[in-house]
Tab-separated table of N, CA, C and O in Angstrom:
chain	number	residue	atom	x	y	z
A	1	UNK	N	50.149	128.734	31.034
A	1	UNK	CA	49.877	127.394	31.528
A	1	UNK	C	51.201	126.659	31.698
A	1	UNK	O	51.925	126.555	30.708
A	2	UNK	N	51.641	126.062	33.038
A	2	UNK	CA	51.964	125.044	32.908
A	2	UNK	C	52.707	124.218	32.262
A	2	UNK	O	52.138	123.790	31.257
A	3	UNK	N	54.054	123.698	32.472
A	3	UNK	CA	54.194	122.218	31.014
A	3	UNK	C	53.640	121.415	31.663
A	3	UNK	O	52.681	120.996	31.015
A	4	UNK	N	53.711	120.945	32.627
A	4	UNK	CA	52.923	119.690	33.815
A	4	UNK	C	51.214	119.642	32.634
A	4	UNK	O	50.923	118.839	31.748
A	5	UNK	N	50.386	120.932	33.192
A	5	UNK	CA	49.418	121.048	32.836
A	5	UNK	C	48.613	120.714	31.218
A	5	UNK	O	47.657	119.995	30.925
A	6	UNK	N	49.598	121.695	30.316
A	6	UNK	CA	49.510	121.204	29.151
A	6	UNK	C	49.937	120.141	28.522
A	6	UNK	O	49.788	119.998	27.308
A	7	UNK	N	50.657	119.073	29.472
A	7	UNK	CA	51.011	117.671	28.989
A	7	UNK	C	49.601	116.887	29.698
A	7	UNK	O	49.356	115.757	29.275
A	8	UNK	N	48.972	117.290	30.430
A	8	UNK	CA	48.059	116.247	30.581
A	8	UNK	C	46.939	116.835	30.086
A	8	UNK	O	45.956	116.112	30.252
A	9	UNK	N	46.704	117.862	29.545
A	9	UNK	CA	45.777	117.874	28.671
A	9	UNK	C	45.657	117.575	27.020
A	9	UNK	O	44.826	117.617	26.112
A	10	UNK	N	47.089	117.238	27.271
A	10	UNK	CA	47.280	117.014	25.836
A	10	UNK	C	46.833	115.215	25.379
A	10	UNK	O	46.405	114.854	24.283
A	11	UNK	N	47.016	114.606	26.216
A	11	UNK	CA	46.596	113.450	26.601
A	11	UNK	C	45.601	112.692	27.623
A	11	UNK	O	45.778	111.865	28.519
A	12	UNK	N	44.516	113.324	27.102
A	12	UNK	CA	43.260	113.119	28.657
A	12	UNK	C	42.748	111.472	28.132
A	12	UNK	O	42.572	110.649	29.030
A	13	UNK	N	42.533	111.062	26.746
A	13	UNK	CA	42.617	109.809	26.436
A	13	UNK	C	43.198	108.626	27.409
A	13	UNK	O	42.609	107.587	27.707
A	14	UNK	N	44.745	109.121	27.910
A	14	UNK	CA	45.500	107.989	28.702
A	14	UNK	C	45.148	107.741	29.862
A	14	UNK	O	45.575	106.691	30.345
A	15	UNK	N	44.400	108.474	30.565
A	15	UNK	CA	44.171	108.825	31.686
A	15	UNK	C	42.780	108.399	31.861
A	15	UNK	O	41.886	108.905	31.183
A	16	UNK	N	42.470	107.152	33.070
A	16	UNK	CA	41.006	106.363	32.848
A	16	UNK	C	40.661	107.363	33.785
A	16	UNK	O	41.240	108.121	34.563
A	17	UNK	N	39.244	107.029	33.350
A	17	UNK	CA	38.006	107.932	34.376
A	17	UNK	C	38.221	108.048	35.631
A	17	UNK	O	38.468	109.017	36.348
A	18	UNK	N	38.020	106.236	35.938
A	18	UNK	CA	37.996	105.951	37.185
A	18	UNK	C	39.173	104.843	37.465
A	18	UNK	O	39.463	104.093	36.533
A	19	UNK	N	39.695	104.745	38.413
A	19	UNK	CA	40.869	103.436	38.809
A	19	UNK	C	39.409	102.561	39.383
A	19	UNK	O	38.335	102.954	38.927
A	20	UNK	N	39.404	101.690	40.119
A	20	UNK	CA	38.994	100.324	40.281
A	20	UNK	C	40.045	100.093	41.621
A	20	UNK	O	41.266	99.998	41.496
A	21	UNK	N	39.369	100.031	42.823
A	21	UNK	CA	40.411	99.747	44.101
A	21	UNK	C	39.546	97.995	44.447
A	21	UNK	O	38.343	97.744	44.372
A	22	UNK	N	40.835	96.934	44.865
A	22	UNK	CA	41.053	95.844	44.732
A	22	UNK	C	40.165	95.145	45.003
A	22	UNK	O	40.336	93.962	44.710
A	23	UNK	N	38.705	95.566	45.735
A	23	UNK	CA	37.851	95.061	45.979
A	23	UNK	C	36.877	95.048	44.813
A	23	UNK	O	36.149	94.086	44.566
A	24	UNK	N	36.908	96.149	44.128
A	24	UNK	CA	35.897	96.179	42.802
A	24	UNK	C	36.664	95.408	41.925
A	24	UNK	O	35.885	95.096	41.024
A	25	UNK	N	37.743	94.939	41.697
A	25	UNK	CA	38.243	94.278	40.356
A	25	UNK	C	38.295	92.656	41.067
A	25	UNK	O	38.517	91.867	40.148
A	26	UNK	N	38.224	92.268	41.777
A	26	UNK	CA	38.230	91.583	42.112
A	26	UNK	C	36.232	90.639	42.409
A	26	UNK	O	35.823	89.503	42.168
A	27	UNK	N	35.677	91.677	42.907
A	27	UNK	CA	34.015	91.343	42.265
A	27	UNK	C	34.043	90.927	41.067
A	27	UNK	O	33.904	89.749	40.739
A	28	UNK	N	34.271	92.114	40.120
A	28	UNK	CA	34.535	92.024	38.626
A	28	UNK	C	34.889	90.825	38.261
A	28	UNK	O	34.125	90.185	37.539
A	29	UNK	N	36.473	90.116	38.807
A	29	UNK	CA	37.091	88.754	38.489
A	29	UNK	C	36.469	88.139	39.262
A	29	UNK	O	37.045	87.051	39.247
A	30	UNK	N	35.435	88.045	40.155
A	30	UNK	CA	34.878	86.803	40.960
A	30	UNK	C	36.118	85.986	41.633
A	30	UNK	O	36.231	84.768	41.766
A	31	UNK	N	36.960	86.962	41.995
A	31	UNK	CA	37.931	85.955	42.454
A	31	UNK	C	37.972	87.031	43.780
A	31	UNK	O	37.504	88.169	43.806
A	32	UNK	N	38.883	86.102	45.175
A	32	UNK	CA	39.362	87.185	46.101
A	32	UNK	C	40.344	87.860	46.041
A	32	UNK	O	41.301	87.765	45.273
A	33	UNK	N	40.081	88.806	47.118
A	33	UNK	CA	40.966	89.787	46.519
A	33	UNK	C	42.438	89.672	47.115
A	33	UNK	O	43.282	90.474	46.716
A	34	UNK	N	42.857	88.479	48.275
A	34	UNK	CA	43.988	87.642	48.565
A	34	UNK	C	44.520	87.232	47.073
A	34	UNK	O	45.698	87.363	46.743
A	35	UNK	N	43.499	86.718	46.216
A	35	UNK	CA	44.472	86.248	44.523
A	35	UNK	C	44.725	87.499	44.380
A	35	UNK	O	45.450	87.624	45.367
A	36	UNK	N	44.691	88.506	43.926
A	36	UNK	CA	44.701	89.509	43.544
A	36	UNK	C	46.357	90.546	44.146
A	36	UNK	O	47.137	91.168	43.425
A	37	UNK	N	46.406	90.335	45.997
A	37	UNK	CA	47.591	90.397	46.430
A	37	UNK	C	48.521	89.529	46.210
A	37	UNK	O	49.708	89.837	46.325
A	38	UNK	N	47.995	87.933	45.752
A	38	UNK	CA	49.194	86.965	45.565
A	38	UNK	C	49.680	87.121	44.240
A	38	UNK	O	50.845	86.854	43.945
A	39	UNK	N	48.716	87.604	43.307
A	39	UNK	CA	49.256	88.334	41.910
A	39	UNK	C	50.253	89.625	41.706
A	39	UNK	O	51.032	90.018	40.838
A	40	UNK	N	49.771	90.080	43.044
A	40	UNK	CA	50.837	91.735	42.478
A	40	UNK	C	52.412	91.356	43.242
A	40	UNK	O	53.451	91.746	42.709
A	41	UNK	N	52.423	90.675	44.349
A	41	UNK	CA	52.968	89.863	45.369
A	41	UNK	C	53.928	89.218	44.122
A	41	UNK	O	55.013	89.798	44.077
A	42	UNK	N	53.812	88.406	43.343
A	42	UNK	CA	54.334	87.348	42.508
A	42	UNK	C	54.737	88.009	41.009
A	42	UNK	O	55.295	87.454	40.063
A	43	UNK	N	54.187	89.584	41.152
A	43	UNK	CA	54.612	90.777	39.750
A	43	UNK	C	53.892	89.578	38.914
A	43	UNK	O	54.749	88.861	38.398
A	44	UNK	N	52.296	89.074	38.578
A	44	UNK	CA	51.870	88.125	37.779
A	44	UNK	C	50.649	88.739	37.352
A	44	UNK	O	50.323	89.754	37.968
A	45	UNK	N	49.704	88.233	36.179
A	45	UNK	CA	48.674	88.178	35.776
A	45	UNK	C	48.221	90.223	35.609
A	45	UNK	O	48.199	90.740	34.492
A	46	UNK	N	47.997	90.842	36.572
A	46	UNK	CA	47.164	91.693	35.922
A	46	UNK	C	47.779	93.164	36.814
A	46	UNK	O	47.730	93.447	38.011
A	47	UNK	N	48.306	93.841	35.722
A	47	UNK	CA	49.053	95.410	36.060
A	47	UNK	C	48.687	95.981	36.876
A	47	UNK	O	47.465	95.857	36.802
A	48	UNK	N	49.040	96.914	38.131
A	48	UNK	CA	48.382	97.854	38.860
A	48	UNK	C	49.004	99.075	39.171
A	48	UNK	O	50.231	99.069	39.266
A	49	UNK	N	48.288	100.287	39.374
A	49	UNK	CA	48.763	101.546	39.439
A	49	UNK	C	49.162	101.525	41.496
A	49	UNK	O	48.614	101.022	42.478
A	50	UNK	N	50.156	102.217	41.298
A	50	UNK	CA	50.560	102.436	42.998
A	50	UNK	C	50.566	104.322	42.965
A	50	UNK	O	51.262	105.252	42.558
A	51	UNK	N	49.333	104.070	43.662
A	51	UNK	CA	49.269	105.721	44.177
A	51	UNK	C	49.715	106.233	46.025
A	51	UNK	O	48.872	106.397	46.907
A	52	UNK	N	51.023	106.370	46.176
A	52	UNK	CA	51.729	106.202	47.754
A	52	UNK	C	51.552	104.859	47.952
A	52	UNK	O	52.205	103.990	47.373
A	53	UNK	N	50.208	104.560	49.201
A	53	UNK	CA	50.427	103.373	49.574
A	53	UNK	C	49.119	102.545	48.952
A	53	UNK	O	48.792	101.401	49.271
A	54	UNK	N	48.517	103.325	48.076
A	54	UNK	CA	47.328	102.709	47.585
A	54	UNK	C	47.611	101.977	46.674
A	54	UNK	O	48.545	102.218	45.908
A	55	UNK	N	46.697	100.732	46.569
A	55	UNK	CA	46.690	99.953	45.049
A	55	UNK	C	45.514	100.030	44.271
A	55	UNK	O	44.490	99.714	44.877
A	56	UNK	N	45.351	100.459	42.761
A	56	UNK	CA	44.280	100.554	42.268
A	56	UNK	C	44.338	99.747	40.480
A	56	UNK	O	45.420	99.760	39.895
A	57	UNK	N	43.542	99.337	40.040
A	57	UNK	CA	43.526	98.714	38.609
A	57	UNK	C	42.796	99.697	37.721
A	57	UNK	O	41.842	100.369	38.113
A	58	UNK	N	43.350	99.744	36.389
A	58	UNK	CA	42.610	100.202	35.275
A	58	UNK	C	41.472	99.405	34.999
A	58	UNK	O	41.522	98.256	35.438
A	59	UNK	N	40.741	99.650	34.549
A	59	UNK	CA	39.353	98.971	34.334
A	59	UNK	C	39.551	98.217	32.428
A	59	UNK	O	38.748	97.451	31.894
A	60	UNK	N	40.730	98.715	31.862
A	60	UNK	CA	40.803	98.440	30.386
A	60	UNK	C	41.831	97.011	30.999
A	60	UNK	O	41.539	95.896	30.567
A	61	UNK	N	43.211	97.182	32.177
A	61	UNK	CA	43.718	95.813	32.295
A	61	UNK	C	42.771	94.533	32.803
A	61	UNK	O	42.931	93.313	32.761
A	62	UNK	N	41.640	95.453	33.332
A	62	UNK	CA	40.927	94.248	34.046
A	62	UNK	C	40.029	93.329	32.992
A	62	UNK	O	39.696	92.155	33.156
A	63	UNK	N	39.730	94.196	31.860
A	63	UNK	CA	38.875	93.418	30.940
A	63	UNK	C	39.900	92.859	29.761
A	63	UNK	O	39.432	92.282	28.779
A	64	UNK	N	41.421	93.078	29.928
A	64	UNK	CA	42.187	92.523	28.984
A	64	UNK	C	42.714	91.251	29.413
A	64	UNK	O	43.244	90.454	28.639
A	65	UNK	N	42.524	91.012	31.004
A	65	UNK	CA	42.778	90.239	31.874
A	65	UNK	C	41.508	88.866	31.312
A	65	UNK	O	41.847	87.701	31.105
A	66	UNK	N	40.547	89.220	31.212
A	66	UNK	CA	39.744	88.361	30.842
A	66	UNK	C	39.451	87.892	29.461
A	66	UNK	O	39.160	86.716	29.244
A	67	UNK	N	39.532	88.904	28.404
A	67	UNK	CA	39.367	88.801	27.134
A	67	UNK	C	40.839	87.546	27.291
A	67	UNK	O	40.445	86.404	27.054
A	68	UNK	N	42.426	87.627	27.648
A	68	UNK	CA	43.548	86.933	27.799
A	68	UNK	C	42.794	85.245	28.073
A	68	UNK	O	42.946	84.384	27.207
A	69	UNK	N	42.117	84.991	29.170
A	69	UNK	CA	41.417	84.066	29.318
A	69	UNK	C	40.753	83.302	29.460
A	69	UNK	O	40.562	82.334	30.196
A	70	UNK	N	39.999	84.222	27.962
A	70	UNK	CA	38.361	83.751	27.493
A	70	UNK	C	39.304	82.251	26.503
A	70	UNK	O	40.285	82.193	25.761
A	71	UNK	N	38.429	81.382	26.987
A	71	UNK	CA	38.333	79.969	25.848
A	71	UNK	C	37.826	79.833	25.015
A	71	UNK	O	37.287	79.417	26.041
A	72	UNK	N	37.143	79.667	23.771
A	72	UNK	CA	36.631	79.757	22.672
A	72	UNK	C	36.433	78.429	22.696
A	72	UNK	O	37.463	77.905	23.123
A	73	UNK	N	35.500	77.521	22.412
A	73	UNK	CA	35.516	76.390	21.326
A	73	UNK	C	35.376	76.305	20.761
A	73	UNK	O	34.735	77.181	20.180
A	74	UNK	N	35.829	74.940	19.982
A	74	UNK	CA	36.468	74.794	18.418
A	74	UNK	C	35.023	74.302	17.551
A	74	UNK	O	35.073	74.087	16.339
């Protein structure tokens, strides 16, 4: 086998199921998905993977994105 191979099996944990392309995380955030380019645009608010020319989100930044700015009251 492989070192390529046996390094990513050694770590299948890091590696999400599924990515999330800008239209689903953006449903998700109820926001459009223009915020979403003015965020990656501005290197702000919420991480994204660049696969060539694709953009896609983890589904764990997208819910850390929100847990970040959940409000609680006192």
């Amino acid at each position: 086998m492989s070192q390529t191979h046996e390094t990513m099996n050694e770590t299948p944990a890091m590696i999400p199921a599924r990515l999330l392309t800008p239209a689903e995380a953006a449903e998700i955030l109820v926001i459009p998905v223009s915020t979403l380019n003015a965020w990656r645009a501005q290197k702000i608010e919420l991480p994204y993977v660049h696969i060539g020319r694709l953009v896609r989100y983890r589904p764990e930044d997208v819910a850390a994105l929100i847990c970040r700015n959940t409000v609680r009251p006192e």
